[in-house]
Amino acid sequence: MIIDAISLLMLGAGGFFVFMGGVGALRLPDLYTRMHAASLTDSLGTILTLGGIMLQSGWSLATVKLATILFFLLMTAPTSAYALANAALMSQGDDAPPAPEG
Amino acid sequence: MYYAAAAAIIVTMALALIRALLGPTVYDRVLAVNMFTTKTVLLVSLIAFLSGRPDFLDLALAYALINFVGVLAVLEFVQKKRRPRRLP
Amino acid sequence: MEVLGHYNYWVFAFLLTIGLYAVIAKPNLVKKLLGLSIFQAAVFLLYISMAKVEGGTAPIIQGGAGEQVYSNPLPHVLILTAIVVGISTVALGLAIVVRIREEYGTIEEDEIQAQDRDR
Amino acid sequence: MDMLFGFVLLTLLVVTAVAVVVTPNLFAAVMLMSIFSLLMAATFFLLDAADVALTEAAIGAGMSTVLFLSALGLIGAGERKRPVRQWLPLSVVGITTFTLLYATIDQPLLGDPAAPVHQHVAPWYLEQTPLLIDMANVVTAVLAAFRGYDTFGEVLVILTAGLGVLMVLAGGARDRPEPERRIGATGLRHHLIPRVVGQLLIPFIVLFGLYLQFHGDFSPGGGFQAGAIIAVGIVLHSLLEGESAGRAIVPPRVLVGLMIGGALLFGLVGVAGMVLGGNFFDYSVLGADPVGSQQLGIHLVEVGVGITVSGTLVAAFHAFADREPA
């Protein structure tokens, strides 16, 4: 019962953070701030959402798989954020914002 | 609440798509692709759980494992363009 | 819901023609290949939509329950192989485009034809 | 509710497709294409096609982006804008759309169990697979056993395309320097974070590929998906450590051998059935127990598929990545 309540709460909060990340990525002014919004909320939203499902499914193979997915996502998402920021920086000078494509 | 979370994820997918359409730089689009992948993993996990067939989580696992290879390829692509063709 | 029962097929039609437009109207060869991929994806969508059965689940038989409805496995098989064939043919197309670019210095169709006329 | 999600995803799919065609920058178009692939996979998943969604994920998440980008590195990403007479293509496209939409009126509704597609062979496959092959995943059974001919043909197409890529890109090479002398051979070696994480994940990627390969009879998976995932693992190594290191772990000759060997294994299993007194691709005669031999045959054939697919994809990647921009 309590576990149900916690997991529902986590799912709700996860959905909220995911949505806020989307809003941030859409409305913030330049690439690096958008990246900031997207990657931070991605981590928290992922943890909360997958955690909520994990609590619901109890001790089973599904939980193990979900934990694995969560682990890999937490490894790869910052890595791709790093690679993206590097690529954006490298394509321009050191502090100039990336120019529009042409 | 599951459906609320799933709806939030789909709306966020739409927002990321708008970002991908607006640009203005190609890196904004790569960022949108990145967000989109995470959202797909979450959505697939939720739906696999809701439909009661958790063995379909393999799809989410595949995305979680190999999504970053594409972004690394972007980094490599940019790096290759910047570097001189050959050593003297 | 009755009205939207054909929605998948409408999307199929639009995707198919978007891909077709890219193939016939865009002079850039890589754009043509991307259009071909969209065209292909439209066909995949058509097949998979036809395989869906209301209330069914993926055709992986679960022990016990005999009453479970499964979606049609045959289109899944055809499309599964077609996806991998699709990427390898796209790779072949890209290889040819790379060679064209090396020989002609451009991948715009009209410029290539102009160069061919001059020869 | 799932239906509603499906509609939203399909609408996003159309928007993305239009954007791919309209975008003037090819690099941006490739990025949009990978969003397209993600949406496609999610749609397939919602339409109960777990195996197909997994294939789309395995191909679309890594391999297709990598191939397109490494080709764009040789081609350049700009598309020149010029006024083109649009009325002819637009009218062709308009008429085609109208015809297709008109044709959908007679289609059965989505998910209608009485649709003609579901009447002919599909019920037979679903009924007979547990009896004849005793395999949970009907898709794998149909793929490798009931429609072995088709799949063999597809594998040969993949092999031919892969050999075609190698042949097309083998010609016309300018004075090619030794791999060590090129700066391009370093890969992402001086980026610490991707290198550590990538090297950590490569074993897991290959392990996951092997799991899909050998667990494909109980869950979504099989040779096609496994081959693509393992190929991504090997390609990741070349991206991180540079082309020459990537070629060192699986040399090109070995790759060609693997491509051909996999297809050959598939064909030989079929021929073995014929030699032992059955039909071509009849696995039930391979051993004493017909059901067990069917499973043995399916596993062998799937291994052949996996080897050919991963060999082809890795070889295609190397063919692009090893080339100097013109």
Short mmCIF file of N, CA, C and O in Angstrom, two decimals, chain C residues 2 4-11 13-18 21 25-28 31 34 37 41 44 48-54 56 58-61 71-72 74 76-77 79-81 83-85 87-88 90-92 94-95 97 99 101-102 107-108 110-111, chain D residues 7 10-11 17-18 20-21 23 29 33 36 40 44 47-49 52 55-56 64 68 75 79-80 82 86 89 93 97 100-101 104-105 107-111 117-118 121-122 130 136-139 143 147 154 158 161 164-165 168 171 174 218 220 224 320 323:
data_model
loop_
_atom_site.label_atom_id
_atom_site.label_comp_id
_atom_site.label_asym_id
_atom_site.label_seq_id
_atom_site.Cartn_x
_atom_site.Cartn_y
_atom_site.Cartn_z
N GLU C 2 -14.05 4.74 -34.83
CA GLU C 2 -14.32 4.19 -36.15
C GLU C 2 -13.63 5.00 -37.24
O GLU C 2 -12.99 4.47 -38.13
N LEU C 4 -11.03 6.91 -36.96
CA LEU C 4 -9.58 6.88 -36.91
C LEU C 4 -9.01 5.48 -37.16
O LEU C 4 -7.82 5.28 -37.10
N GLY C 5 -9.90 4.51 -37.44
CA GLY C 5 -9.42 3.15 -37.68
C GLY C 5 -8.51 3.05 -38.88
O GLY C 5 -7.74 2.11 -39.00
N HIS C 6 -8.58 4.04 -39.77
CA HIS C 6 -7.71 4.02 -40.94
C HIS C 6 -6.53 4.94 -40.80
O HIS C 6 -5.80 5.16 -41.76
N TYR C 7 -6.34 5.50 -39.61
CA TYR C 7 -5.32 6.53 -39.45
C TYR C 7 -3.94 6.02 -39.85
O TYR C 7 -3.19 6.72 -40.52
N ASN C 8 -3.61 4.77 -39.47
CA ASN C 8 -2.30 4.21 -39.83
C ASN C 8 -2.11 4.20 -41.33
O ASN C 8 -1.02 4.48 -41.82
N TYR C 9 -3.19 3.89 -42.06
CA TYR C 9 -3.06 3.81 -43.51
C TYR C 9 -2.91 5.20 -44.11
O TYR C 9 -2.20 5.37 -45.10
N TRP C 10 -3.57 6.18 -43.50
CA TRP C 10 -3.38 7.55 -44.00
C TRP C 10 -1.92 7.97 -43.81
O TRP C 10 -1.31 8.54 -44.72
N VAL C 11 -1.40 7.68 -42.61
CA VAL C 11 0.01 8.03 -42.36
C VAL C 11 0.90 7.31 -43.36
O VAL C 11 1.86 7.89 -43.89
N ALA C 13 0.12 6.52 -46.39
CA ALA C 13 0.02 7.20 -47.68
C ALA C 13 0.87 8.47 -47.68
O ALA C 13 1.63 8.73 -48.63
N PHE C 14 0.78 9.25 -46.61
CA PHE C 14 1.54 10.50 -46.59
C PHE C 14 3.04 10.23 -46.57
O PHE C 14 3.80 10.86 -47.31
N LEU C 15 3.48 9.28 -45.74
CA LEU C 15 4.91 8.99 -45.67
C LEU C 15 5.42 8.52 -47.03
O LEU C 15 6.48 8.95 -47.50
N LEU C 16 4.63 7.65 -47.67
CA LEU C 16 5.05 7.11 -48.96
C LEU C 16 5.25 8.25 -49.95
O LEU C 16 6.26 8.31 -50.66
N THR C 17 4.30 9.19 -49.98
CA THR C 17 4.43 10.23 -50.99
C THR C 17 5.48 11.26 -50.60
O THR C 17 6.09 11.86 -51.49
N ILE C 18 5.70 11.48 -49.30
CA ILE C 18 6.80 12.37 -48.91
C ILE C 18 8.12 11.79 -49.40
O ILE C 18 8.96 12.48 -50.00
N TYR C 21 8.33 12.13 -53.12
CA TYR C 21 8.66 13.50 -53.52
C TYR C 21 10.17 13.74 -53.44
O TYR C 21 10.77 14.29 -54.36
N ALA C 25 12.00 14.76 -56.77
CA ALA C 25 12.13 16.21 -56.93
C ALA C 25 13.43 16.78 -56.38
O ALA C 25 13.83 17.86 -56.77
N LYS C 26 14.09 16.09 -55.45
CA LYS C 26 15.30 16.65 -54.87
C LYS C 26 16.50 16.28 -55.72
O LYS C 26 16.70 15.10 -56.01
N PRO C 27 17.31 17.25 -56.14
CA PRO C 27 18.45 16.91 -56.97
C PRO C 27 19.62 16.29 -56.20
O PRO C 27 20.48 15.64 -56.78
N ASN C 28 19.65 16.49 -54.88
CA ASN C 28 20.77 15.99 -54.08
C ASN C 28 20.65 14.48 -53.88
O ASN C 28 19.61 13.97 -53.46
N LYS C 31 19.89 13.24 -50.34
CA LYS C 31 18.48 13.49 -50.05
C LYS C 31 17.60 12.42 -50.66
O LYS C 31 16.63 11.95 -50.06
N LEU C 34 17.75 9.44 -48.46
CA LEU C 34 16.92 9.62 -47.26
C LEU C 34 15.45 9.45 -47.62
O LEU C 34 14.68 8.83 -46.88
N SER C 37 14.62 5.92 -47.84
CA SER C 37 14.45 5.31 -46.51
C SER C 37 13.06 5.59 -45.98
O SER C 37 12.42 4.71 -45.37
N ALA C 41 10.20 2.98 -45.01
CA ALA C 41 9.58 2.95 -43.68
C ALA C 41 8.07 2.98 -43.81
O ALA C 41 7.36 2.34 -43.01
N PHE C 44 6.97 -0.47 -44.39
CA PHE C 44 7.06 -1.23 -43.14
C PHE C 44 5.83 -0.96 -42.28
O PHE C 44 5.21 -1.87 -41.72
N ILE C 48 3.11 -3.69 -40.79
CA ILE C 48 2.95 -3.93 -39.36
C ILE C 48 1.55 -3.54 -38.91
O ILE C 48 0.97 -4.17 -38.02
N SER C 49 0.98 -2.50 -39.53
CA SER C 49 -0.38 -2.12 -39.16
C SER C 49 -1.36 -3.23 -39.52
O SER C 49 -2.30 -3.50 -38.78
N MET C 50 -1.12 -3.88 -40.67
CA MET C 50 -2.04 -4.95 -41.06
C MET C 50 -1.93 -6.13 -40.11
O MET C 50 -2.89 -6.87 -39.92
N ALA C 51 -0.75 -6.32 -39.49
CA ALA C 51 -0.55 -7.50 -38.65
C ALA C 51 -1.23 -7.36 -37.29
O ALA C 51 -1.42 -8.33 -36.59
N LYS C 52 -1.56 -6.13 -36.90
CA LYS C 52 -2.13 -5.88 -35.57
C LYS C 52 -3.51 -6.53 -35.43
O LYS C 52 -4.33 -6.48 -36.34
N VAL C 53 -3.74 -7.19 -34.29
CA VAL C 53 -5.06 -7.72 -33.97
C VAL C 53 -5.53 -7.06 -32.68
O VAL C 53 -4.76 -6.97 -31.72
N GLU C 54 -6.75 -6.62 -32.69
CA GLU C 54 -7.30 -5.93 -31.52
C GLU C 54 -7.21 -6.83 -30.28
O GLU C 54 -7.61 -7.98 -30.32
N GLY C 56 -4.71 -8.18 -29.05
CA GLY C 56 -3.69 -9.20 -29.16
C GLY C 56 -2.39 -8.74 -28.54
O GLY C 56 -2.26 -7.63 -28.04
N ALA C 58 2.23 -9.53 -28.84
CA ALA C 58 3.25 -9.97 -29.77
C ALA C 58 3.26 -11.49 -29.87
O ALA C 58 2.99 -12.17 -28.88
N PRO C 59 3.56 -12.04 -31.05
CA PRO C 59 3.44 -13.48 -31.25
C PRO C 59 4.55 -14.28 -30.57
O PRO C 59 5.31 -14.98 -31.23
N ILE C 60 4.65 -14.15 -29.27
CA ILE C 60 5.57 -14.98 -28.49
C ILE C 60 4.70 -15.74 -27.51
O ILE C 60 4.11 -15.16 -26.61
N ILE C 61 4.57 -17.04 -27.76
CA ILE C 61 3.54 -17.81 -27.07
C ILE C 61 3.88 -17.95 -25.60
O ILE C 61 4.98 -18.37 -25.24
N SER C 71 -0.83 -11.27 -32.50
CA SER C 71 -0.85 -10.59 -33.79
C SER C 71 -0.19 -11.49 -34.83
O SER C 71 0.47 -12.48 -34.50
N ASN C 72 -0.37 -11.13 -36.09
CA ASN C 72 0.03 -11.98 -37.21
C ASN C 72 1.55 -12.01 -37.33
O ASN C 72 2.16 -10.97 -37.55
N LEU C 74 3.52 -13.29 -39.68
CA LEU C 74 4.13 -13.31 -41.01
C LEU C 74 4.63 -11.94 -41.46
O LEU C 74 5.80 -11.81 -41.86
N HIS C 76 5.56 -9.56 -39.63
CA HIS C 76 6.70 -9.23 -38.77
C HIS C 76 7.98 -9.82 -39.35
O HIS C 76 9.01 -9.17 -39.42
N VAL C 77 7.88 -11.10 -39.79
CA VAL C 77 9.06 -11.76 -40.34
C VAL C 77 9.55 -11.02 -41.58
O VAL C 77 10.74 -10.73 -41.73
N ILE C 79 9.11 -7.93 -42.53
CA ILE C 79 9.62 -6.58 -42.30
C ILE C 79 10.93 -6.62 -41.53
O ILE C 79 11.84 -5.83 -41.77
N LEU C 80 11.03 -7.58 -40.59
CA LEU C 80 12.26 -7.71 -39.81
C LEU C 80 13.47 -7.87 -40.73
O LEU C 80 14.49 -7.19 -40.59
N THR C 81 13.33 -8.76 -41.71
CA THR C 81 14.46 -8.94 -42.62
C THR C 81 14.61 -7.73 -43.52
O THR C 81 15.74 -7.32 -43.83
N ILE C 83 14.18 -4.62 -42.89
CA ILE C 83 14.86 -3.50 -42.25
C ILE C 83 16.37 -3.65 -42.41
O ILE C 83 17.07 -2.70 -42.77
N VAL C 84 16.87 -4.87 -42.17
CA VAL C 84 18.32 -5.06 -42.27
C VAL C 84 18.78 -4.98 -43.72
O VAL C 84 19.82 -4.40 -44.03
N VAL C 85 17.96 -5.55 -44.63
CA VAL C 85 18.28 -5.40 -46.05
C VAL C 85 18.30 -3.93 -46.41
O VAL C 85 19.17 -3.46 -47.16
N ILE C 87 19.11 -1.28 -44.59
CA ILE C 87 20.34 -0.55 -44.21
C ILE C 87 21.49 -0.97 -45.11
O ILE C 87 22.31 -0.13 -45.50
N SER C 88 21.55 -2.26 -45.51
CA SER C 88 22.71 -2.62 -46.34
C SER C 88 22.58 -2.04 -47.74
O SER C 88 23.59 -1.66 -48.33
N VAL C 90 21.10 0.82 -48.39
CA VAL C 90 21.41 2.24 -48.23
C VAL C 90 22.92 2.43 -48.17
O VAL C 90 23.47 3.38 -48.75
N ALA C 91 23.62 1.50 -47.50
CA ALA C 91 25.08 1.59 -47.45
C ALA C 91 25.66 1.50 -48.86
O ALA C 91 26.58 2.25 -49.22
N LEU C 92 25.09 0.59 -49.67
CA LEU C 92 25.57 0.46 -51.05
C LEU C 92 25.33 1.77 -51.81
O LEU C 92 26.21 2.27 -52.53
N LEU C 94 25.09 4.77 -50.57
CA LEU C 94 26.02 5.79 -50.09
C LEU C 94 27.41 5.59 -50.70
O LEU C 94 28.09 6.56 -51.05
N ALA C 95 27.81 4.31 -50.84
CA ALA C 95 29.12 4.04 -51.43
C ALA C 95 29.17 4.58 -52.86
O ALA C 95 30.14 5.22 -53.26
N VAL C 97 27.35 6.99 -54.06
CA VAL C 97 27.33 8.45 -54.02
C VAL C 97 28.73 8.98 -53.71
O VAL C 97 29.18 9.97 -54.30
N ARG C 99 31.56 7.62 -54.48
CA ARG C 99 32.38 7.51 -55.69
C ARG C 99 31.99 8.58 -56.70
O ARG C 99 32.86 9.16 -57.36
N ARG C 101 30.82 11.50 -56.06
CA ARG C 101 31.37 12.77 -55.56
C ARG C 101 32.87 12.85 -55.87
O ARG C 101 33.39 13.92 -56.22
N GLU C 102 33.57 11.70 -55.77
CA GLU C 102 35.01 11.74 -56.04
C GLU C 102 35.30 11.99 -57.51
O GLU C 102 36.27 12.67 -57.85
N ILE C 107 27.37 16.23 -55.85
CA ILE C 107 26.36 15.18 -55.77
C ILE C 107 24.99 15.72 -56.14
O ILE C 107 23.96 15.17 -55.77
N GLU C 108 24.98 16.86 -56.87
CA GLU C 108 23.71 17.40 -57.35
C GLU C 108 23.45 16.82 -58.74
O GLU C 108 24.30 16.91 -59.63
N ASP C 110 21.62 17.59 -61.36
CA ASP C 110 21.66 18.37 -62.59
C ASP C 110 23.09 18.74 -62.98
O ASP C 110 23.43 18.76 -64.17
N GLU C 111 23.94 18.99 -61.98
CA GLU C 111 25.34 19.32 -62.30
C GLU C 111 26.05 18.11 -62.89
O GLU C 111 26.87 18.25 -63.82
N PHE D 7 -1.64 7.38 -32.23
CA PHE D 7 -1.98 8.47 -33.16
C PHE D 7 -0.99 9.62 -33.03
O PHE D 7 -0.53 10.17 -34.03
N LEU D 10 2.29 8.71 -34.61
CA LEU D 10 2.22 8.69 -36.07
C LEU D 10 2.21 10.10 -36.62
O LEU D 10 2.85 10.38 -37.65
N THR D 11 1.50 11.01 -35.92
CA THR D 11 1.50 12.40 -36.40
C THR D 11 2.90 12.99 -36.35
O THR D 11 3.36 13.62 -37.31
N ALA D 17 9.11 13.40 -41.07
CA ALA D 17 9.44 13.04 -42.45
C ALA D 17 9.47 14.30 -43.33
O ALA D 17 10.39 14.48 -44.13
N VAL D 18 8.49 15.19 -43.14
CA VAL D 18 8.48 16.43 -43.92
C VAL D 18 9.76 17.22 -43.62
O VAL D 18 10.42 17.73 -44.54
N VAL D 20 12.66 16.14 -42.64
CA VAL D 20 13.85 15.52 -43.25
C VAL D 20 13.98 15.96 -44.70
O VAL D 20 15.06 16.31 -45.17
N VAL D 21 12.86 15.99 -45.41
CA VAL D 21 12.93 16.32 -46.83
C VAL D 21 13.21 17.80 -47.04
O VAL D 21 13.93 18.18 -47.95
N THR D 23 14.72 20.10 -44.88
CA THR D 23 15.94 20.68 -44.32
C THR D 23 17.04 20.79 -45.36
O THR D 23 17.35 19.82 -46.06
N ALA D 29 19.52 16.71 -41.57
CA ALA D 29 18.55 15.74 -42.06
C ALA D 29 18.83 14.36 -41.50
O ALA D 29 17.90 13.62 -41.15
N MET D 33 16.49 12.10 -39.22
CA MET D 33 16.20 10.72 -39.62
C MET D 33 16.32 9.78 -38.43
O MET D 33 15.59 8.80 -38.33
N PHE D 36 13.23 10.02 -36.61
CA PHE D 36 12.24 9.26 -37.38
C PHE D 36 12.32 7.78 -37.02
O PHE D 36 11.29 7.13 -36.79
N MET D 40 9.55 5.38 -35.30
CA MET D 40 9.16 4.16 -35.99
C MET D 40 9.20 2.98 -35.01
O MET D 40 8.26 2.18 -34.94
N PHE D 44 6.12 0.62 -33.87
CA PHE D 44 6.11 -0.84 -34.03
C PHE D 44 5.82 -1.51 -32.70
O PHE D 44 5.08 -2.49 -32.63
N LEU D 47 2.30 -1.42 -31.88
CA LEU D 47 1.50 -2.29 -32.75
C LEU D 47 1.82 -3.76 -32.51
O LEU D 47 1.59 -4.60 -33.38
N ASP D 48 2.39 -4.09 -31.35
CA ASP D 48 2.64 -5.48 -30.94
C ASP D 48 3.69 -6.18 -31.79
O ASP D 48 3.66 -7.40 -31.90
N ALA D 49 4.59 -5.45 -32.40
CA ALA D 49 5.64 -6.11 -33.18
C ALA D 49 6.96 -5.94 -32.45
O ALA D 49 7.80 -5.14 -32.84
N VAL D 52 10.20 -6.65 -34.53
CA VAL D 52 10.49 -5.64 -35.54
C VAL D 52 11.00 -4.37 -34.87
O VAL D 52 11.95 -3.73 -35.34
N THR D 55 14.54 -4.79 -34.02
CA THR D 55 15.42 -4.66 -35.19
C THR D 55 15.62 -3.20 -35.55
O THR D 55 16.74 -2.75 -35.80
N GLU D 56 14.51 -2.45 -35.56
CA GLU D 56 14.61 -1.02 -35.91
C GLU D 56 15.52 -0.31 -34.90
O GLU D 56 16.33 0.54 -35.27
N SER D 64 22.80 3.14 -38.52
CA SER D 64 22.48 3.97 -39.69
C SER D 64 23.05 5.37 -39.51
O SER D 64 23.58 5.94 -40.47
N PHE D 68 25.69 6.97 -42.18
CA PHE D 68 25.40 8.22 -42.89
C PHE D 68 26.45 9.28 -42.57
O PHE D 68 26.92 9.98 -43.47
N ILE D 75 31.51 13.34 -48.26
CA ILE D 75 30.73 14.03 -49.28
C ILE D 75 30.63 15.52 -49.00
O ILE D 75 30.67 16.35 -49.91
N GLU D 79 23.58 21.21 -48.99
CA GLU D 79 22.76 20.95 -50.17
C GLU D 79 22.50 22.29 -50.81
O GLU D 79 22.03 23.21 -50.15
N ARG D 80 22.86 22.41 -52.09
CA ARG D 80 22.71 23.71 -52.72
C ARG D 80 21.24 23.99 -53.00
O ARG D 80 20.51 23.12 -53.45
N ARG D 82 18.39 25.86 -55.07
CA ARG D 82 18.20 26.54 -56.36
C ARG D 82 16.74 26.42 -56.72
O ARG D 82 16.05 25.49 -56.28
N GLN D 86 8.69 23.01 -59.68
CA GLN D 86 8.13 22.06 -58.73
C GLN D 86 6.78 21.51 -59.16
O GLN D 86 6.30 20.57 -58.54
N PRO D 89 6.68 17.39 -60.12
CA PRO D 89 6.74 16.45 -59.00
C PRO D 89 5.59 16.63 -58.03
O PRO D 89 5.02 15.64 -57.56
N VAL D 93 3.01 13.74 -56.95
CA VAL D 93 2.87 13.34 -55.56
C VAL D 93 1.43 13.51 -55.09
O VAL D 93 0.87 12.66 -54.40
N THR D 97 -0.89 10.57 -53.63
CA THR D 97 -1.50 10.63 -52.31
C THR D 97 -3.00 10.38 -52.40
O THR D 97 -3.56 9.59 -51.63
N LEU D 100 -3.78 6.75 -53.09
CA LEU D 100 -3.55 5.88 -51.93
C LEU D 100 -4.63 6.09 -50.87
O LEU D 100 -5.14 5.12 -50.29
N LEU D 101 -4.99 7.35 -50.63
CA LEU D 101 -6.03 7.63 -49.63
C LEU D 101 -7.35 7.00 -50.07
O LEU D 101 -8.08 6.43 -49.26
N THR D 104 -7.41 3.39 -49.27
CA THR D 104 -7.54 2.96 -47.88
C THR D 104 -8.99 2.80 -47.47
O THR D 104 -9.27 2.19 -46.43
N ILE D 105 -9.94 3.35 -48.25
CA ILE D 105 -11.34 3.28 -47.83
C ILE D 105 -11.77 1.83 -47.69
O ILE D 105 -12.51 1.47 -46.77
N GLN D 107 -9.84 -0.68 -46.97
CA GLN D 107 -9.03 -1.47 -46.02
C GLN D 107 -9.87 -1.82 -44.79
O GLN D 107 -10.69 -1.02 -44.36
N PRO D 108 -9.63 -3.01 -44.22
CA PRO D 108 -10.26 -3.29 -42.93
C PRO D 108 -9.70 -2.35 -41.87
O PRO D 108 -8.58 -1.86 -42.00
N LEU D 109 -10.48 -2.10 -40.82
CA LEU D 109 -10.02 -1.21 -39.76
C LEU D 109 -8.82 -1.81 -39.05
O LEU D 109 -8.59 -3.02 -39.10
N LEU D 110 -8.05 -0.93 -38.41
CA LEU D 110 -6.87 -1.38 -37.69
C LEU D 110 -7.26 -2.37 -36.60
O LEU D 110 -8.13 -2.09 -35.79
N GLY D 111 -6.61 -3.55 -36.60
CA GLY D 111 -6.84 -4.52 -35.55
C GLY D 111 -8.07 -5.37 -35.73
O GLY D 111 -8.44 -6.12 -34.82
N VAL D 117 -5.96 -10.68 -44.05
CA VAL D 117 -4.58 -11.07 -43.75
C VAL D 117 -4.52 -12.17 -42.71
O VAL D 117 -3.63 -13.01 -42.73
N HIS D 118 -5.46 -12.13 -41.77
CA HIS D 118 -5.36 -13.05 -40.64
C HIS D 118 -6.02 -14.40 -40.93
O HIS D 118 -6.07 -15.26 -40.07
N VAL D 121 -2.46 -18.07 -43.83
CA VAL D 121 -1.47 -18.98 -43.23
C VAL D 121 -1.17 -18.68 -41.78
O VAL D 121 -0.71 -19.56 -41.05
N ALA D 122 -1.42 -17.43 -41.35
CA ALA D 122 -0.99 -17.04 -40.01
C ALA D 122 -1.55 -17.94 -38.91
O ALA D 122 -0.80 -18.36 -38.02
N PRO D 130 4.03 -24.50 -31.87
CA PRO D 130 4.28 -25.25 -30.63
C PRO D 130 4.39 -26.75 -30.86
O PRO D 130 5.14 -27.43 -30.16
N ALA D 136 8.85 -20.71 -28.36
CA ALA D 136 7.90 -19.71 -27.90
C ALA D 136 7.75 -18.58 -28.91
O ALA D 136 6.65 -18.11 -29.17
N ASN D 137 8.86 -18.14 -29.49
CA ASN D 137 8.81 -17.00 -30.39
C ASN D 137 8.46 -17.46 -31.81
O ASN D 137 9.28 -18.00 -32.53
N VAL D 138 7.19 -17.24 -32.17
CA VAL D 138 6.72 -17.71 -33.47
C VAL D 138 7.46 -16.99 -34.60
O VAL D 138 7.71 -17.57 -35.66
N VAL D 139 7.83 -15.72 -34.36
CA VAL D 139 8.51 -14.96 -35.42
C VAL D 139 9.83 -15.65 -35.78
O VAL D 139 10.14 -15.84 -36.96
N LEU D 143 10.62 -17.29 -39.34
CA LEU D 143 11.77 -16.70 -40.03
C LEU D 143 12.74 -17.77 -40.49
O LEU D 143 13.18 -17.79 -41.65
N ARG D 147 9.78 -20.21 -43.32
CA ARG D 147 10.11 -19.39 -44.48
C ARG D 147 11.61 -19.26 -44.64
O ARG D 147 12.14 -18.19 -44.91
N GLU D 154 17.19 -13.18 -48.38
CA GLU D 154 17.50 -11.86 -47.80
C GLU D 154 18.96 -11.81 -47.36
O GLU D 154 19.64 -10.79 -47.54
N ILE D 158 21.85 -9.17 -48.45
CA ILE D 158 22.71 -8.41 -47.55
C ILE D 158 24.18 -8.64 -47.89
O ILE D 158 24.98 -7.71 -47.98
N ALA D 161 25.03 -6.82 -51.09
CA ALA D 161 25.16 -5.38 -50.88
C ALA D 161 26.48 -5.06 -50.19
O ALA D 161 27.18 -4.11 -50.56
N GLY D 164 29.21 -5.39 -52.52
CA GLY D 164 29.13 -4.27 -53.45
C GLY D 164 29.77 -3.03 -52.87
O GLY D 164 30.53 -2.33 -53.55
N VAL D 165 29.47 -2.74 -51.58
CA VAL D 165 30.09 -1.57 -50.94
C VAL D 165 31.60 -1.69 -51.00
O VAL D 165 32.32 -0.75 -51.38
N VAL D 168 32.81 -1.17 -54.68
CA VAL D 168 32.66 0.20 -55.17
C VAL D 168 33.71 1.09 -54.54
O VAL D 168 34.33 1.92 -55.20
N GLY D 171 37.74 0.78 -55.59
CA GLY D 171 38.27 1.39 -56.80
C GLY D 171 38.57 2.87 -56.61
O GLY D 171 38.09 3.50 -55.69
N ARG D 174 42.94 7.22 -54.33
CA ARG D 174 44.12 8.02 -54.64
C ARG D 174 45.31 7.45 -53.87
O ARG D 174 45.16 6.46 -53.17
N PHE D 218 12.93 -17.53 -27.05
CA PHE D 218 11.99 -17.29 -25.96
C PHE D 218 11.52 -15.84 -25.90
O PHE D 218 10.51 -15.55 -25.30
N PRO D 220 11.94 -11.60 -27.84
CA PRO D 220 12.30 -10.95 -29.09
C PRO D 220 13.80 -11.04 -29.32
O PRO D 220 14.58 -10.85 -28.39
N PHE D 224 19.34 -11.33 -36.86
CA PHE D 224 19.42 -10.01 -37.47
C PHE D 224 19.71 -8.94 -36.41
O PHE D 224 20.61 -8.11 -36.58
N PHE D 320 33.91 3.05 -45.45
CA PHE D 320 33.72 4.51 -45.46
C PHE D 320 34.78 5.20 -44.61
O PHE D 320 35.37 6.20 -45.01
N ARG D 323 38.49 5.91 -45.75
CA ARG D 323 38.73 6.67 -46.98
C ARG D 323 39.04 8.11 -46.64
O ARG D 323 38.54 8.67 -45.68
#
